[in-house]
Amino acid sequence: MTIAVYHWWQEQEESPAYSNLAHPILLSIATLRAVNPTIPIKVVNCSKYFSDETKQSSDWIHFQEKLDFQTVGSDFALEQNYSHIVGYQLLSRIFDIRKQIHYPTMYCDSDVFWFRDPLPLACDINKFCFDGFNSGLFYYNPESPIVKEMFEVFDSYVITALRDQSFYNTIKQVTNYNAWPYIWDETILTYMNETGMDHMFEIVPPREHAFIRTLKDTNLDKIKMLHCNGLIIENPFAKRETEIRHCRGLACLLFKELYENICKVLDEKDLKMIFTEKELKNCLAHQFPLLEEYEKLEETRADDGHYVIQGTHFII
């Protein structure tokens, strides 16, 4: 049995989680539930207020029962010794998931949206499976000897990178990563895969982990999901400051295939709780079938490689 897992935290001002469009976890869960009605879904919730039952309930209200997922409270494994490191929460992700989930695990980011059932998985789950560069989707069997060996190395590399500047510099030089956190878990994974430990990994195909930038090279008849990494959607009607520049949840209104999937499991009342009236009206007016007309997004490609859908596109 494979369990779909999310790693989640948010500040109180970003609540409730169900309408958070900067980190649209509920919409990701909805697309997954639409294509697979039975896969167990767990949210490893590291939010500081998780122990407050009232706040926890208001974060998900009826959606937890409707979409059939569970939340598991957790601390950040790296917080005690490394909370001074920028982005330690992201780096803590794999540690936190392993602490809470002891079954075959398929992790996906909150901005992963599903077109088709992820099962069966394409690669050997007895190795650590990711795309070789990005950890927005990965899966593994924690009981596999190879995976256990891989995590022993991963853990030691993470701690060494946090404590040894020269090792940290070596990793970043080899992988050519330059991101806002101190270091990503995917940076460590990529370094391991590229420096003689590739026997511990399998590289998932583009149809299983797709981005806007890879659609032209992907078999769209078999594509399973879209990871909105590299896609910036601006929102002139944002209800939170965090959603003004980064509002990836609107992808579920703009892209017809995703909208049709969320409508399989969410009704009109639900959508009005997640989106504002202006978001619904303006985004649906600009909706198009992504997999048929993805070339439309090429004109939004910025010099740095990001695809930027500007908020002015939505105003009608």
CSV table of C-alpha atoms in Angstrom, one decimal:
chain,number,residue,atom,x,y,z
A,1,MET,CA,0.0,0.0,0.0
A,2,THR,CA,1.4,3.4,-1.1
A,3,ILE,CA,0.5,6.5,0.9
A,4,ALA,CA,0.4,9.9,-0.6
A,5,VAL,CA,2.1,12.4,1.8
A,6,TYR,CA,2.3,16.2,2.1
A,7,HIS,CA,4.6,18.1,4.3
A,8,TRP,CA,2.8,21.2,5.6
A,9,TRP,CA,3.2,24.3,7.8
A,10,GLN,CA,1.9,27.8,7.7
A,11,GLU,CA,1.8,30.9,9.8
A,12,GLN,CA,-1.4,31.9,11.5
A,13,GLU,CA,-1.9,34.8,9.2
A,14,GLU,CA,-2.0,32.4,6.2
A,15,SER,CA,-4.9,30.4,7.7
A,16,PRO,CA,-7.2,28.8,6.8
A,17,ALA,CA,-5.3,26.2,4.9
A,18,TYR,CA,-8.2,25.3,2.6
A,19,SER,CA,-8.2,28.7,0.9
A,20,ASN,CA,-4.4,29.2,0.8
A,21,LEU,CA,-3.7,29.7,-2.9
A,22,ALA,CA,0.0,30.5,-2.5
A,23,HIS,CA,0.5,27.0,-1.1
A,24,PRO,CA,-2.6,25.3,-2.5
A,25,ILE,CA,-2.5,22.0,-0.6
A,26,LEU,CA,-6.2,21.5,-0.6
A,27,LEU,CA,-6.5,21.8,-4.3
A,28,SER,CA,-3.6,19.5,-4.8
A,29,ILE,CA,-5.4,16.9,-2.6
A,30,ALA,CA,-8.6,17.5,-4.5
A,31,THR,CA,-7.0,16.7,-7.9
A,32,LEU,CA,-5.4,13.6,-6.4
A,33,ARG,CA,-8.7,12.4,-4.9
A,34,ALA,CA,-10.4,13.0,-8.2
A,35,VAL,CA,-8.1,10.6,-10.1
A,36,ASN,CA,-7.7,8.1,-7.3
A,37,PRO,CA,-10.6,7.7,-4.8
A,38,THR,CA,-8.9,5.2,-2.5
A,39,ILE,CA,-5.2,6.1,-2.1
A,40,PRO,CA,-4.5,7.0,1.6
A,41,ILE,CA,-3.5,10.7,1.9
A,42,LYS,CA,-1.7,12.0,5.0
A,43,VAL,CA,-0.6,15.6,5.8
A,44,VAL,CA,2.4,15.8,8.1
A,45,ASN,CA,1.5,19.1,9.7
A,46,CYS,CA,4.3,21.0,11.3
A,47,SER,CA,2.3,24.2,11.9
A,48,LYS,CA,3.0,25.7,15.4
A,49,TYR,CA,-0.7,25.8,16.2
A,50,PHE,CA,-1.4,22.1,15.2
A,51,SER,CA,-2.1,21.2,18.9
A,52,ASP,CA,-4.9,23.8,19.0
A,53,GLU,CA,-7.9,21.7,18.0
A,54,THR,CA,-10.1,24.7,17.3
A,55,LYS,CA,-7.5,26.3,14.9
A,56,GLN,CA,-6.8,22.9,13.4
A,57,SER,CA,-10.5,22.3,12.7
A,58,SER,CA,-10.9,25.7,11.1
A,59,ASP,CA,-8.0,25.1,8.8
A,60,TRP,CA,-9.7,22.2,7.0
A,61,ILE,CA,-13.4,22.4,8.2
A,62,HIS,CA,-15.4,19.8,6.3
A,63,PHE,CA,-12.8,19.2,3.5
A,64,GLN,CA,-10.8,16.7,5.5
A,65,GLU,CA,-13.8,14.3,5.7
A,66,LYS,CA,-15.0,15.2,2.2
A,67,LEU,CA,-11.6,14.5,0.5
A,68,ASP,CA,-10.8,11.7,2.9
A,69,PHE,CA,-7.3,12.7,4.2
A,70,GLN,CA,-5.7,12.6,7.6
A,71,THR,CA,-3.4,15.1,9.4
A,72,VAL,CA,-0.5,14.1,11.6
A,73,GLY,CA,1.1,16.6,13.9
A,74,SER,CA,4.9,16.8,13.9
A,75,ASP,CA,7.8,19.0,15.0
A,76,PHE,CA,10.5,20.0,12.6
A,77,ALA,CA,13.3,17.5,13.1
A,78,LEU,CA,16.0,20.1,12.4
A,79,GLU,CA,14.5,23.0,14.4
A,80,GLN,CA,16.2,22.4,17.8
A,81,ASN,CA,19.7,22.8,16.4
A,82,TYR,CA,19.3,24.5,13.1
A,83,SER,CA,16.4,27.0,13.4
A,84,HIS,CA,18.9,29.8,12.6
A,85,ILE,CA,19.4,28.4,9.1
A,86,VAL,CA,17.3,30.0,6.5
A,87,GLY,CA,14.8,27.5,5.1
A,88,TYR,CA,15.5,24.8,7.7
A,89,GLN,CA,11.8,23.8,7.5
A,90,LEU,CA,12.2,22.7,3.9
A,91,LEU,CA,15.4,20.8,4.6
A,92,SER,CA,13.6,19.1,7.5
A,93,ARG,CA,10.9,17.7,5.2
A,94,ILE,CA,12.4,14.2,4.5
A,95,PHE,CA,13.3,13.8,8.2
A,96,ASP,CA,9.8,14.7,9.3
A,97,ILE,CA,8.0,12.4,6.8
A,98,ARG,CA,10.2,9.4,7.7
A,99,LYS,CA,9.5,10.0,11.4
A,100,GLN,CA,5.7,9.9,10.9
A,101,ILE,CA,5.1,7.6,7.9
A,102,HIS,CA,6.4,4.0,7.9
A,103,TYR,CA,4.8,2.7,4.7
A,104,PRO,CA,5.7,3.0,1.0
A,105,THR,CA,5.6,6.8,0.5
A,106,MET,CA,4.8,9.0,-2.4
A,107,TYR,CA,5.5,12.6,-1.5
A,108,CYS,CA,4.2,15.6,-3.5
A,109,ASP,CA,4.4,19.3,-3.1
A,110,SER,CA,1.4,21.4,-2.5
A,111,ASP,CA,1.6,22.9,-6.0
A,112,VAL,CA,1.4,19.5,-7.7
A,113,PHE,CA,-1.9,19.0,-9.6
A,114,TRP,CA,-3.0,15.6,-11.0
A,115,PHE,CA,-4.4,14.9,-14.4
A,116,ARG,CA,-4.3,11.1,-14.1
A,117,ASP,CA,-3.9,8.4,-11.4
A,118,PRO,CA,-0.3,8.3,-10.2
A,119,LEU,CA,-0.6,4.6,-9.7
A,120,PRO,CA,1.0,2.4,-10.7
A,121,LEU,CA,4.2,4.2,-10.2
A,122,ALA,CA,6.7,4.1,-13.0
A,123,CYS,CA,9.9,3.3,-11.1
A,124,ASP,CA,11.2,0.7,-8.6
A,125,ILE,CA,10.0,1.9,-5.2
A,126,ASN,CA,12.8,0.0,-3.5
A,127,LYS,CA,15.1,2.8,-4.6
A,128,PHE,CA,14.6,6.5,-3.9
A,129,CYS,CA,12.8,7.8,-7.0
A,130,PHE,CA,12.8,11.4,-8.1
A,131,ASP,CA,13.5,13.3,-11.3
A,132,GLY,CA,17.2,13.8,-10.6
A,133,PHE,CA,16.9,17.5,-9.8
A,134,ASN,CA,13.6,18.5,-8.1
A,135,SER,CA,12.1,16.9,-5.0
A,136,GLY,CA,8.5,18.1,-5.6
A,137,LEU,CA,7.7,14.5,-6.2
A,138,PHE,CA,9.5,11.5,-4.8
A,139,TYR,CA,8.7,8.0,-3.6
A,140,TYR,CA,10.3,5.1,-1.9
A,141,ASN,CA,9.8,2.0,0.3
A,142,PRO,CA,11.3,2.7,3.8
A,143,GLU,CA,11.8,-1.0,4.4
A,144,SER,CA,14.1,-1.4,1.3
A,145,PRO,CA,17.8,-2.0,2.3
A,146,ILE,CA,18.9,0.3,-0.6
A,147,VAL,CA,16.6,3.1,0.6
A,148,LYS,CA,17.8,2.6,4.2
A,149,GLU,CA,21.4,2.9,3.0
A,150,MET,CA,20.5,6.0,0.9
A,151,PHE,CA,18.9,7.7,4.0
A,152,GLU,CA,22.0,7.0,6.1
A,153,VAL,CA,24.1,8.9,3.6
A,154,PHE,CA,21.5,11.6,3.1
A,155,ASP,CA,21.2,12.3,6.8
A,156,SER,CA,25.0,12.6,7.3
A,157,TYR,CA,25.4,14.8,4.2
A,158,VAL,CA,22.6,17.2,5.4
A,159,ILE,CA,24.1,17.6,8.9
A,160,THR,CA,27.6,18.0,7.4
A,161,ALA,CA,26.4,20.6,5.0
A,162,LEU,CA,24.8,22.5,7.8
A,163,ARG,CA,28.0,22.5,9.9
A,164,ASP,CA,30.8,22.5,7.3
A,165,GLN,CA,31.0,25.5,4.9
A,166,SER,CA,33.5,23.9,2.6
A,167,PHE,CA,31.3,20.8,2.1
A,168,TYR,CA,28.3,23.0,1.6
A,169,ASN,CA,30.3,24.9,-1.1
A,170,THR,CA,31.3,21.7,-2.8
A,171,ILE,CA,27.7,20.5,-3.1
A,172,LYS,CA,26.5,23.8,-4.6
A,173,GLN,CA,29.4,23.9,-7.1
A,174,VAL,CA,28.8,20.3,-8.3
A,175,THR,CA,25.0,20.7,-8.6
A,176,ASN,CA,24.9,24.4,-9.7
A,177,TYR,CA,22.1,25.2,-7.3
A,178,ASN,CA,21.5,28.8,-6.3
A,179,ALA,CA,18.3,29.2,-4.3
A,180,TRP,CA,17.0,31.4,-1.4
A,181,PRO,CA,17.3,28.7,1.3
A,182,TYR,CA,20.6,27.8,2.7
A,183,ILE,CA,20.4,24.5,0.9
A,184,TRP,CA,17.5,22.3,-0.5
A,185,ASP,CA,17.0,18.6,0.2
A,186,GLU,CA,16.9,18.2,-3.6
A,187,THR,CA,20.4,19.7,-3.7
A,188,ILE,CA,21.7,17.0,-1.5
A,189,LEU,CA,19.8,14.3,-3.4
A,190,THR,CA,21.2,15.6,-6.7
A,191,TYR,CA,24.7,15.7,-5.4
A,192,MET,CA,24.4,12.1,-4.2
A,193,ASN,CA,23.0,10.9,-7.5
A,194,GLU,CA,25.8,12.6,-9.4
A,195,THR,CA,28.8,11.6,-7.3
A,196,GLY,CA,28.8,7.8,-7.4
A,197,MET,CA,25.6,6.8,-5.6
A,198,ASP,CA,23.3,6.6,-8.5
A,199,HIS,CA,22.6,2.9,-7.7
A,200,MET,CA,20.4,4.2,-4.8
A,201,PHE,CA,18.2,6.2,-7.1
A,202,GLU,CA,15.8,5.8,-10.0
A,203,ILE,CA,14.9,8.8,-12.2
A,204,VAL,CA,11.2,9.2,-12.8
A,205,PRO,CA,10.1,10.0,-16.4
A,206,PRO,CA,8.8,13.4,-17.4
A,207,ARG,CA,5.2,12.1,-17.7
A,208,GLU,CA,5.3,11.4,-14.0
A,209,HIS,CA,6.9,14.7,-12.9
A,210,ALA,CA,6.1,17.4,-15.4
A,211,PHE,CA,6.6,21.2,-15.4
A,212,ILE,CA,5.4,23.9,-17.8
A,213,ARG,CA,8.9,24.0,-19.2
A,214,THR,CA,8.9,20.3,-20.0
A,215,LEU,CA,5.5,19.9,-21.6
A,216,LYS,CA,6.8,20.1,-25.1
A,217,ASP,CA,9.1,17.1,-24.4
A,218,THR,CA,6.5,15.0,-22.6
A,219,ASN,CA,4.0,12.4,-23.9
A,220,LEU,CA,0.8,14.4,-23.1
A,221,ASP,CA,-1.3,11.3,-23.7
A,222,LYS,CA,0.3,9.7,-20.6
A,223,ILE,CA,1.1,12.7,-18.5
A,224,LYS,CA,0.1,12.2,-14.9
A,225,MET,CA,0.5,15.6,-13.3
A,226,LEU,CA,1.7,19.2,-13.4
A,227,HIS,CA,4.2,20.6,-10.9
A,228,CYS,CA,3.8,24.4,-10.9
A,229,ASN,CA,7.4,24.9,-10.0
A,230,GLY,CA,8.7,27.7,-12.3
A,231,LEU,CA,5.2,29.0,-12.9
A,232,ILE,CA,4.3,32.4,-11.4
A,233,ILE,CA,0.7,33.4,-11.3
A,234,GLU,CA,0.0,36.9,-10.1
A,235,ASN,CA,-3.4,37.7,-8.5
A,236,PRO,CA,-4.7,41.3,-8.6
A,237,PHE,CA,-7.6,40.1,-6.3
A,238,ALA,CA,-5.5,38.4,-3.7
A,239,LYS,CA,-6.9,38.1,-0.2
A,240,ARG,CA,-3.5,37.6,1.4
A,241,GLU,CA,-0.2,39.4,0.8
A,242,THR,CA,1.5,36.1,0.0
A,243,GLU,CA,-0.9,35.5,-2.9
A,244,ILE,CA,-0.2,38.7,-4.8
A,245,ARG,CA,2.8,37.5,-6.7
A,246,HIS,CA,2.6,33.7,-6.1
A,247,CYS,CA,-0.9,32.3,-6.5
A,248,ARG,CA,-0.4,28.9,-8.0
A,249,GLY,CA,-3.8,27.7,-6.8
A,250,LEU,CA,-5.4,29.7,-9.7
A,251,ALA,CA,-4.0,27.1,-12.0
A,252,CYS,CA,-7.0,25.0,-11.1
A,253,LEU,CA,-9.3,27.6,-12.6
A,254,LEU,CA,-7.1,28.6,-15.5
A,255,PHE,CA,-6.3,25.1,-16.9
A,256,LYS,CA,-9.5,23.3,-18.0
A,257,GLU,CA,-8.2,19.8,-17.2
A,258,LEU,CA,-7.5,20.7,-13.6
A,259,TYR,CA,-10.8,22.6,-13.2
A,260,GLU,CA,-12.7,19.6,-14.4
A,261,ASN,CA,-10.9,17.4,-11.9
A,262,ILE,CA,-11.5,19.5,-8.8
A,263,CYS,CA,-15.2,19.8,-9.9
A,264,LYS,CA,-15.4,16.0,-9.6
A,265,VAL,CA,-14.9,16.2,-5.8
A,266,LEU,CA,-15.8,19.8,-4.9
A,267,ASP,CA,-19.2,21.4,-5.4
A,268,GLU,CA,-20.0,25.1,-6.2
A,269,LYS,CA,-20.3,26.0,-2.5
A,270,ASP,CA,-16.8,24.5,-1.9
A,271,LEU,CA,-15.3,26.5,-4.7
A,272,LYS,CA,-16.7,29.7,-3.3
A,273,MET,CA,-15.1,29.0,0.0
A,274,ILE,CA,-11.7,28.5,-1.6
A,275,PHE,CA,-11.8,31.2,-4.2
A,276,THR,CA,-13.2,34.7,-4.1
A,277,GLU,CA,-16.0,35.7,-6.5
A,278,LYS,CA,-13.6,37.8,-8.6
A,279,GLU,CA,-11.1,35.0,-8.8
A,280,LEU,CA,-13.7,32.6,-10.1
A,281,LYS,CA,-15.2,35.0,-12.6
A,282,ASN,CA,-12.0,36.4,-14.1
A,283,CYS,CA,-10.0,33.2,-14.2
A,284,LEU,CA,-12.8,31.0,-15.6
A,285,ALA,CA,-13.3,33.6,-18.3
A,286,HIS,CA,-9.6,33.0,-19.3
A,287,GLN,CA,-9.6,29.3,-19.0
A,288,PHE,CA,-8.1,27.1,-21.7
A,289,PRO,CA,-7.1,23.4,-22.1
A,290,LEU,CA,-3.4,23.3,-21.1
A,291,LEU,CA,-2.5,20.0,-22.7
A,292,GLU,CA,-3.9,21.1,-26.0
A,293,GLU,CA,-2.8,24.7,-26.0
A,294,TYR,CA,0.3,24.8,-23.8
A,295,GLU,CA,2.1,26.9,-26.4
A,296,LYS,CA,0.1,29.9,-25.2
A,297,LEU,CA,2.3,30.0,-22.2
A,298,GLU,CA,5.5,30.4,-24.2
A,299,GLU,CA,4.8,34.1,-24.6
A,300,THR,CA,4.8,34.4,-20.8
A,301,ARG,CA,8.3,33.0,-20.4
A,302,ALA,CA,10.7,35.4,-18.7
A,303,ASP,CA,14.4,35.8,-19.3
A,304,ASP,CA,15.1,33.8,-16.1
A,305,GLY,CA,13.1,30.8,-17.4
A,306,HIS,CA,10.0,31.4,-15.2
A,307,TYR,CA,6.6,31.5,-16.8
A,308,VAL,CA,4.8,34.6,-15.5
A,309,ILE,CA,1.0,35.0,-15.9
A,310,GLN,CA,0.5,38.6,-15.0
A,311,GLY,CA,-2.5,39.7,-13.0
A,312,THR,CA,-3.6,42.1,-15.6
A,313,HIS,CA,-4.5,39.1,-17.8
A,314,PHE,CA,-7.4,38.4,-15.5
A,315,ILE,CA,-9.2,41.7,-15.4
A,316,ILE,CA,-12.3,41.8,-17.5
